[in-house]
Structures are given as C-alpha cells and as structure tokens.
C-alpha cells in the first residue's frame, strides 16, 4: 500500500509597496541603496523634486542622488535607474544603471531577497563632443548584484 504525501506550497505575493532596495556585489565592493521616495528633510543643495533617491558606494567613491539626478526608464525587463557618477569635460562620463526587476515575495509583508545587475557605462568624449577612443562608445561593465526588497515607513 502506498501513501501520497501532500507538501504545502508557498504562495507568491506581488508586493507593490516595496520602497527600499539594498544591494551589493558578491565581493561587497559595490553597495547601493535605492529608495522610491526621498526620506527626511532636504539639505542645502539637494534636489526638491519628488522621486527616488539612490546612495552608491564603490571604487569610484560614495555618492547620494535624488530627484531629477536619478533618471528612471521603464523597460520590458524592469525599471532602469541611472545616475552620473563622474563627468569631466574633455574626458568623459561615467554612469551607473541599476536594473530593478519586479520582486515577487514568498511571504506577504516580509523582506525578499533577489538578484539583478548593475551596469557601469563610460563614454569618452572631447570638448567638441566627439569620441576620443576607437571602438564602441560607451564601454560597459556588468556588476552582478544581490539584494533585499522591503517596505519601510518613511518619515517625510
């Protein structure tokens, strides 16, 4: 006589309220925090426009971006959040883009881990705007990231 075992299945929850994403590469050299809304009072020199805020820490330094400094593009593979890390006339521009997929939660209300990528793109230009290197422009490097998506209360 054989018995049939019933294993419980875990539901998948689509958490639309995620507003804080903390990510890092597997070596811990690059760390990103993305918040869907800027928290707290604005400090002198900060953008007053509503929108996401991104904190970036990597080999290039530590940076904070908010409002119109974070360019958001919706794509079929997820939302792309792009910031300028470094821009020098007659040398080039270094950008970082975070690809943020939709995150499905295993348990309602709990934080959920996920994997994605970051893209560093570097364009080399002269003062006239023409490329200064042969080949592709910009050049790209991909950073594998793991992170946690969750919903946190934001004090405004």
C-alpha atoms as a PDB file:
ATOM      1  CA  UNK A   1       0.000   0.000   0.000  1.00  0.00           C
ATOM      2  CA  UNK A   2       1.446   3.383  -0.911  1.00  0.00           C
ATOM      3  CA  UNK A   3       0.705   6.672   0.758  1.00  0.00           C
ATOM      4  CA  UNK A   4       0.539  10.006  -1.010  1.00  0.00           C
ATOM      5  CA  UNK A   5       2.363  12.836   0.734  1.00  0.00           C
ATOM      6  CA  UNK A   6       0.997  16.296   0.332  1.00  0.00           C
ATOM      7  CA  UNK A   7       3.562  19.017   0.616  1.00  0.00           C
ATOM      8  CA  UNK A   8       2.441  22.550   1.354  1.00  0.00           C
ATOM      9  CA  UNK A   9       3.067  25.059  -1.402  1.00  0.00           C
ATOM     10  CA  UNK A  10       4.200  28.550  -0.713  1.00  0.00           C
ATOM     11  CA  UNK A  11       2.163  31.366  -2.207  1.00  0.00           C
ATOM     12  CA  UNK A  12       3.778  34.078  -4.275  1.00  0.00           C
ATOM     13  CA  UNK A  13       2.907  37.605  -3.266  1.00  0.00           C
ATOM     14  CA  UNK A  14       3.320  40.561  -5.570  1.00  0.00           C
ATOM     15  CA  UNK A  15       4.396  43.295  -3.210  1.00  0.00           C
ATOM     16  CA  UNK A  16       3.736  46.598  -4.953  1.00  0.00           C
ATOM     17  CA  UNK A  17       4.635  48.587  -1.855  1.00  0.00           C
ATOM     18  CA  UNK A  18       8.367  47.818  -1.838  1.00  0.00           C
ATOM     19  CA  UNK A  19      10.121  51.144  -1.393  1.00  0.00           C
ATOM     20  CA  UNK A  20      13.641  50.268  -0.190  1.00  0.00           C
ATOM     21  CA  UNK A  21      16.127  48.104  -2.037  1.00  0.00           C
ATOM     22  CA  UNK A  22      19.560  47.350  -0.581  1.00  0.00           C
ATOM     23  CA  UNK A  23      22.037  45.698  -2.927  1.00  0.00           C
ATOM     24  CA  UNK A  24      25.699  44.764  -3.105  1.00  0.00           C
ATOM     25  CA  UNK A  25      28.028  42.822  -5.339  1.00  0.00           C
ATOM     26  CA  UNK A  26      29.205  39.424  -4.143  1.00  0.00           C
ATOM     27  CA  UNK A  27      32.580  40.819  -3.020  1.00  0.00           C
ATOM     28  CA  UNK A  28      30.986  43.698  -1.074  1.00  0.00           C
ATOM     29  CA  UNK A  29      32.914  46.361  -3.034  1.00  0.00           C
ATOM     30  CA  UNK A  30      29.822  47.998  -4.525  1.00  0.00           C
ATOM     31  CA  UNK A  31      26.806  48.857  -2.352  1.00  0.00           C
ATOM     32  CA  UNK A  32      23.595  50.543  -3.493  1.00  0.00           C
ATOM     33  CA  UNK A  33      20.531  51.660  -1.581  1.00  0.00           C
ATOM     34  CA  UNK A  34      17.542  52.707  -3.680  1.00  0.00           C
ATOM     35  CA  UNK A  35      14.547  54.335  -2.013  1.00  0.00           C
ATOM     36  CA  UNK A  36      11.455  55.071  -4.055  1.00  0.00           C
ATOM     37  CA  UNK A  37      10.896  58.319  -2.179  1.00  0.00           C
ATOM     38  CA  UNK A  38      13.412  60.709  -0.637  1.00  0.00           C
ATOM     39  CA  UNK A  39      13.233  60.458   3.154  1.00  0.00           C
ATOM     40  CA  UNK A  40      13.565  63.254   5.682  1.00  0.00           C
ATOM     41  CA  UNK A  41      14.119  66.974   5.262  1.00  0.00           C
ATOM     42  CA  UNK A  42      16.040  68.313   2.295  1.00  0.00           C
ATOM     43  CA  UNK A  43      19.554  69.533   2.934  1.00  0.00           C
ATOM     44  CA  UNK A  44      21.129  72.529   1.230  1.00  0.00           C
ATOM     45  CA  UNK A  45      21.899  71.777  -2.418  1.00  0.00           C
ATOM     46  CA  UNK A  46      19.552  68.768  -2.682  1.00  0.00           C
ATOM     47  CA  UNK A  47      17.009  68.487  -5.450  1.00  0.00           C
ATOM     48  CA  UNK A  48      13.498  69.416  -4.277  1.00  0.00           C
ATOM     49  CA  UNK A  49      11.704  67.295  -6.869  1.00  0.00           C
ATOM     50  CA  UNK A  50       9.955  64.183  -5.583  1.00  0.00           C
ATOM     51  CA  UNK A  51      11.246  60.871  -6.769  1.00  0.00           C
ATOM     52  CA  UNK A  52      13.678  58.138  -5.936  1.00  0.00           C
ATOM     53  CA  UNK A  53      16.915  58.518  -4.016  1.00  0.00           C
ATOM     54  CA  UNK A  54      19.999  56.395  -4.630  1.00  0.00           C
ATOM     55  CA  UNK A  55      23.071  56.007  -2.462  1.00  0.00           C
ATOM     56  CA  UNK A  56      26.066  54.494  -4.233  1.00  0.00           C
ATOM     57  CA  UNK A  57      29.313  53.302  -2.684  1.00  0.00           C
ATOM     58  CA  UNK A  58      32.026  51.752  -4.829  1.00  0.00           C
ATOM     59  CA  UNK A  59      35.557  52.086  -6.159  1.00  0.00           C
ATOM     60  CA  UNK A  60      34.589  55.488  -7.581  1.00  0.00           C
ATOM     61  CA  UNK A  61      33.605  56.868  -4.161  1.00  0.00           C
ATOM     62  CA  UNK A  62      30.412  57.410  -2.158  1.00  0.00           C
ATOM     63  CA  UNK A  63      27.572  59.404  -3.715  1.00  0.00           C
ATOM     64  CA  UNK A  64      23.955  60.356  -2.953  1.00  0.00           C
ATOM     65  CA  UNK A  65      21.443  61.214  -5.672  1.00  0.00           C
ATOM     66  CA  UNK A  66      17.800  62.303  -5.534  1.00  0.00           C
ATOM     67  CA  UNK A  67      15.006  63.735  -7.648  1.00  0.00           C
ATOM     68  CA  UNK A  68      15.995  64.544 -11.228  1.00  0.00           C
ATOM     69  CA  UNK A  69      19.542  63.258 -10.589  1.00  0.00           C
ATOM     70  CA  UNK A  70      18.093  59.733 -10.842  1.00  0.00           C
ATOM     71  CA  UNK A  71      16.859  59.013 -14.368  1.00  0.00           C
ATOM     72  CA  UNK A  72      14.148  56.328 -14.381  1.00  0.00           C
ATOM     73  CA  UNK A  73      13.272  54.368 -17.518  1.00  0.00           C
ATOM     74  CA  UNK A  74      10.630  51.640 -17.657  1.00  0.00           C
ATOM     75  CA  UNK A  75      11.690  48.713 -19.853  1.00  0.00           C
ATOM     76  CA  UNK A  76      10.251  45.285 -20.582  1.00  0.00           C
ATOM     77  CA  UNK A  77      12.877  43.687 -18.304  1.00  0.00           C
ATOM     78  CA  UNK A  78      12.373  46.050 -15.362  1.00  0.00           C
ATOM     79  CA  UNK A  79      12.974  49.652 -14.369  1.00  0.00           C
ATOM     80  CA  UNK A  80      16.391  51.170 -15.050  1.00  0.00           C
ATOM     81  CA  UNK A  81      17.671  53.720 -12.507  1.00  0.00           C
ATOM     82  CA  UNK A  82      20.663  55.681 -13.854  1.00  0.00           C
ATOM     83  CA  UNK A  83      22.963  58.216 -12.174  1.00  0.00           C
ATOM     84  CA  UNK A  84      26.093  60.110 -13.265  1.00  0.00           C
ATOM     85  CA  UNK A  85      28.992  59.083 -11.045  1.00  0.00           C
ATOM     86  CA  UNK A  86      31.638  61.195 -12.714  1.00  0.00           C
ATOM     87  CA  UNK A  87      31.613  63.744 -15.526  1.00  0.00           C
ATOM     88  CA  UNK A  88      34.670  65.649 -16.719  1.00  0.00           C
ATOM     89  CA  UNK A  89      34.598  67.809 -19.868  1.00  0.00           C
ATOM     90  CA  UNK A  90      37.123  66.643 -22.473  1.00  0.00           C
ATOM     91  CA  UNK A  91      37.465  63.248 -20.756  1.00  0.00           C
ATOM     92  CA  UNK A  92      34.136  61.529 -20.422  1.00  0.00           C
ATOM     93  CA  UNK A  93      31.167  60.496 -18.345  1.00  0.00           C
ATOM     94  CA  UNK A  94      30.853  57.511 -16.012  1.00  0.00           C
ATOM     95  CA  UNK A  95      27.280  56.365 -15.327  1.00  0.00           C
ATOM     96  CA  UNK A  96      25.815  53.616 -13.184  1.00  0.00           C
ATOM     97  CA  UNK A  97      22.494  51.972 -14.032  1.00  0.00           C
ATOM     98  CA  UNK A  98      20.602  49.610 -11.745  1.00  0.00           C
ATOM     99  CA  UNK A  99      18.180  47.199 -13.395  1.00  0.00           C
ATOM    100  CA  UNK A 100      15.359  46.649 -10.903  1.00  0.00           C
ATOM    101  CA  UNK A 101      13.037  43.756 -11.759  1.00  0.00           C
ATOM    102  CA  UNK A 102       9.600  43.197 -10.259  1.00  0.00           C
ATOM    103  CA  UNK A 103      10.196  41.325  -6.993  1.00  0.00           C
ATOM    104  CA  UNK A 104       7.807  38.557  -6.010  1.00  0.00           C
ATOM    105  CA  UNK A 105       7.589  37.857  -2.292  1.00  0.00           C
ATOM    106  CA  UNK A 106       7.442  34.410  -0.754  1.00  0.00           C
ATOM    107  CA  UNK A 107       5.683  35.690   2.364  1.00  0.00           C
ATOM    108  CA  UNK A 108       3.334  38.654   2.471  1.00  0.00           C
ATOM    109  CA  UNK A 109       4.868  41.663   4.190  1.00  0.00           C
ATOM    110  CA  UNK A 110       8.349  40.169   4.606  1.00  0.00           C
ATOM    111  CA  UNK A 111      11.562  41.352   3.016  1.00  0.00           C
ATOM    112  CA  UNK A 112      12.518  39.365  -0.086  1.00  0.00           C
ATOM    113  CA  UNK A 113      15.978  38.667  -1.466  1.00  0.00           C
ATOM    114  CA  UNK A 114      16.616  38.828  -5.218  1.00  0.00           C
ATOM    115  CA  UNK A 115      19.382  39.054  -7.834  1.00  0.00           C
ATOM    116  CA  UNK A 116      19.909  41.597 -10.593  1.00  0.00           C
ATOM    117  CA  UNK A 117      22.647  43.526 -12.391  1.00  0.00           C
ATOM    118  CA  UNK A 118      24.196  46.963 -12.387  1.00  0.00           C
ATOM    119  CA  UNK A 119      25.829  48.454 -15.478  1.00  0.00           C
ATOM    120  CA  UNK A 120      28.733  50.892 -15.447  1.00  0.00           C
ATOM    121  CA  UNK A 121      28.962  52.766 -18.745  1.00  0.00           C
ATOM    122  CA  UNK A 122      31.805  55.082 -19.661  1.00  0.00           C
ATOM    123  CA  UNK A 123      31.698  57.449 -22.625  1.00  0.00           C
ATOM    124  CA  UNK A 124      34.933  59.151 -23.662  1.00  0.00           C
ATOM    125  CA  UNK A 125      34.389  62.494 -25.383  1.00  0.00           C
ATOM    126  CA  UNK A 126      36.304  65.598 -26.362  1.00  0.00           C
ATOM    127  CA  UNK A 127      35.182  69.186 -25.810  1.00  0.00           C
ATOM    128  CA  UNK A 128      33.628  69.040 -29.285  1.00  0.00           C
ATOM    129  CA  UNK A 129      31.542  66.041 -28.183  1.00  0.00           C
ATOM    130  CA  UNK A 130      33.310  63.553 -30.441  1.00  0.00           C
ATOM    131  CA  UNK A 131      34.563  60.205 -29.091  1.00  0.00           C
ATOM    132  CA  UNK A 132      38.248  60.068 -28.090  1.00  0.00           C
ATOM    133  CA  UNK A 133      38.686  56.278 -28.331  1.00  0.00           C
ATOM    134  CA  UNK A 134      38.230  53.835 -31.191  1.00  0.00           C
ATOM    135  CA  UNK A 135      35.671  51.049 -30.964  1.00  0.00           C
ATOM    136  CA  UNK A 136      32.441  51.074 -29.013  1.00  0.00           C
ATOM    137  CA  UNK A 137      31.357  54.088 -27.071  1.00  0.00           C
ATOM    138  CA  UNK A 138      30.264  53.923 -24.367  1.00  0.00           C
ATOM    139  CA  UNK A 139      32.056  50.909 -22.925  1.00  0.00           C
ATOM    140  CA  UNK A 140      30.170  48.754 -20.423  1.00  0.00           C
ATOM    141  CA  UNK A 141      30.939  46.560 -17.453  1.00  0.00           C
ATOM    142  CA  UNK A 142      28.283  44.482 -15.708  1.00  0.00           C
ATOM    143  CA  UNK A 143      28.118  44.028 -11.932  1.00  0.00           C
ATOM    144  CA  UNK A 144      26.179  41.054 -10.553  1.00  0.00           C
ATOM    145  CA  UNK A 145      24.167  42.193  -7.532  1.00  0.00           C
ATOM    146  CA  UNK A 146      22.152  40.538  -4.804  1.00  0.00           C
ATOM    147  CA  UNK A 147      19.760  42.475  -2.649  1.00  0.00           C
ATOM    148  CA  UNK A 148      16.746  42.709  -0.419  1.00  0.00           C
ATOM    149  CA  UNK A 149      13.458  44.393  -1.279  1.00  0.00           C
ATOM    150  CA  UNK A 150      11.228  45.576   1.522  1.00  0.00           C
ATOM    151  CA  UNK A 151       8.666  48.111   2.566  1.00  0.00           C
ATOM    152  CA  UNK A 152       9.713  50.588   5.236  1.00  0.00           C
ATOM    153  CA  UNK A 153       7.916  53.536   6.770  1.00  0.00           C
ATOM    154  CA  UNK A 154       9.383  56.825   5.541  1.00  0.00           C
ATOM    155  CA  UNK A 155       9.321  59.938   7.669  1.00  0.00           C
ATOM    156  CA  UNK A 156       8.833  62.978   5.462  1.00  0.00           C
END
